[in-house]
CSV table of C-alpha atoms in Angstrom, one decimal:
chain,number,residue,atom,x,y,z
A,23,SER,CA,0.0,0.0,0.0
A,24,ALA,CA,1.0,3.7,-0.2
A,25,VAL,CA,1.5,3.8,3.6
A,26,ALA,CA,4.1,1.0,3.5
A,27,GLU,CA,5.9,2.8,0.6
A,28,ALA,CA,5.9,6.1,2.5
A,29,LEU,CA,7.2,4.4,5.7
A,30,LYS,CA,10.2,3.1,3.7
A,31,LEU,CA,11.3,6.7,3.1
A,32,ASP,CA,11.8,7.3,6.9
A,33,ARG,CA,15.2,9.0,7.5
A,34,THR,CA,15.8,9.6,3.8
A,35,PRO,CA,18.0,12.7,3.4
A,36,VAL,CA,16.3,15.8,1.9
A,37,ASN,CA,18.5,18.8,1.3
A,38,GLY,CA,21.1,17.2,3.6
A,39,ARG,CA,18.8,16.6,6.5
A,40,PRO,CA,16.9,13.4,7.4
A,41,MET,CA,13.1,13.2,6.7
A,42,PHE,CA,11.3,11.5,9.6
A,43,ILE,CA,8.1,9.6,8.7
A,44,SER,CA,6.0,7.7,11.2
A,45,ARG,CA,2.5,6.1,11.3
A,46,CYS,CA,-0.2,8.3,12.8
A,47,ASP,CA,-3.2,6.8,14.7
A,48,PRO,CA,-6.1,9.3,14.2
A,49,ASN,CA,-7.9,7.8,17.3
A,50,LYS,CA,-6.7,9.8,20.3
A,51,SER,CA,-7.9,7.2,22.7
A,52,THR,CA,-5.8,4.3,21.3
A,53,ARG,CA,-2.5,6.2,20.5
A,54,GLY,CA,0.2,6.4,23.0
A,55,ASN,CA,1.9,9.5,24.4
A,56,ALA,CA,4.8,10.4,22.2
A,57,PHE,CA,6.1,13.0,24.7
A,58,LYS,CA,8.7,11.1,26.7
A,59,TYR,CA,9.6,13.7,29.3
A,60,SER,CA,8.0,14.5,32.6
A,61,SER,CA,5.6,17.4,32.6
A,62,THR,CA,5.3,17.8,36.3
A,63,LEU,CA,6.4,20.9,38.2
A,64,GLU,CA,10.2,21.3,38.5
A,65,LYS,CA,11.0,24.6,40.3
A,66,ASN,CA,14.4,24.9,38.6
A,67,LYS,CA,13.2,24.4,35.1
A,68,LEU,CA,10.9,26.3,32.6
A,69,PHE,CA,8.6,23.9,30.8
A,70,VAL,CA,7.2,25.0,27.5
A,71,LYS,CA,4.7,22.8,25.7
């Protein structure tokens, strides 16, 4: 399918920089959280989302 062909292009260089391609799940209730860092209060850090 077209999706499989597009996923094969992951990390292909475009103008000298890698192009990242990943599968997207449109259902927000089944997809995982891609943000891997803690979003809790840390008094010594500024958190911008």
